[in-house]
Short mmCIF file of C-alpha atoms in Angstrom, two decimals:
data_model
loop_
_atom_site.label_atom_id
_atom_site.label_comp_id
_atom_site.label_asym_id
_atom_site.label_seq_id
_atom_site.Cartn_x
_atom_site.Cartn_y
_atom_site.Cartn_z
CA MET L 266 119.49 116.94 42.25
CA GLU L 267 120.20 115.23 45.55
CA TYR L 268 118.65 116.33 48.86
CA ILE L 269 119.28 115.11 52.41
CA VAL L 270 116.45 114.72 54.91
CA ASP L 271 117.55 116.93 57.80
CA ARG L 272 114.54 116.38 60.03
CA ILE L 273 110.82 115.73 60.08
CA GLU L 274 108.48 118.14 61.87
CA GLU L 275 104.88 116.89 62.06
CA HIS L 276 103.71 116.92 58.40
CA LEU L 277 106.80 118.71 57.02
CA VAL L 278 110.16 117.36 55.92
CA VAL L 279 113.13 119.71 56.16
CA LEU L 280 115.54 119.03 53.31
CA GLU L 281 119.15 120.13 53.11
CA LEU L 282 119.99 121.31 49.61
CA PRO L 283 123.40 120.96 47.95
CA ASP L 284 124.25 124.58 48.85
CA ARG L 285 123.56 123.73 52.54
CA SER L 286 120.36 125.81 52.62
CA HIS L 287 117.10 124.25 53.79
CA GLN L 288 113.70 123.77 52.22
CA MET L 289 110.47 122.57 53.82
CA VAL L 290 108.36 120.08 51.86
CA GLU L 291 104.99 118.53 52.76
CA LEU L 292 105.34 114.91 53.89
CA ASN L 293 102.73 113.82 51.34
CA CYS L 294 105.16 114.82 48.53
CA PHE L 295 107.25 111.70 49.26
CA SER L 296 106.68 108.37 47.56
CA SER L 297 107.47 106.35 50.68
CA GLU L 298 108.41 106.68 54.33
CA VAL L 299 111.45 108.88 54.93
CA LYS L 300 113.90 109.09 57.83
CA GLU L 301 116.47 111.63 58.92
CA GLY L 302 119.62 111.24 56.83
CA ASP L 303 117.89 109.72 53.81
CA VAL L 304 119.07 110.88 50.40
CA VAL L 305 116.15 111.80 48.16
CA GLN L 306 115.72 112.92 44.58
CA LYS L 307 112.83 114.81 43.05
CA ILE L 308 111.43 112.99 40.02
CA ASP L 309 108.30 114.21 38.25
CA GLY L 310 107.31 116.33 41.25
CA LEU L 311 107.63 113.47 43.75
CA TYR L 312 110.48 112.97 46.23
CA ILE L 313 111.88 109.44 46.12
CA VAL L 314 114.38 107.90 48.55
CA ASP L 315 117.60 106.84 46.81
CA GLN L 316 118.28 103.70 48.86
CA GLN L 317 121.68 103.00 47.31
CA ARG L 318 122.97 106.53 47.82
CA THR L 319 121.53 106.62 51.36
CA GLN L 320 123.39 103.42 52.29
CA GLN L 321 126.58 104.71 50.67
CA ARG L 322 126.35 108.03 52.55
CA ARG L 323 125.70 106.29 55.88
CA ALA L 324 128.71 104.01 55.33
CA GLU L 325 130.90 107.04 54.52
CA ILE L 326 129.77 108.82 57.68
CA GLN L 327 130.32 105.68 59.77
CA GLU L 328 133.84 105.35 58.38
CA LEU L 329 134.64 109.00 59.16
CA THR L 330 133.23 108.63 62.66
CA LYS L 331 135.26 105.48 63.29
CA HIS L 332 138.48 107.37 62.56
CA LEU L 333 137.56 110.10 65.03
CA PHE L 334 137.53 107.66 67.94
CA ASP L 335 140.57 105.54 67.00
#
């Protein structure tokens, strides 16, 4: 399952789930540093940033945004 990092609040990461609901997860449950907008997957109880999917999602959002201001 794919989650989106919505925001980081002190030692908690707020994830957006596929159904658009939110879940709070302790920062120490992540395998590496996370940023808002990162796409993460939970594998064996650990949240891992999916770098390829994060870059793809950011490019899609940038493309959509570009069309708004043309």
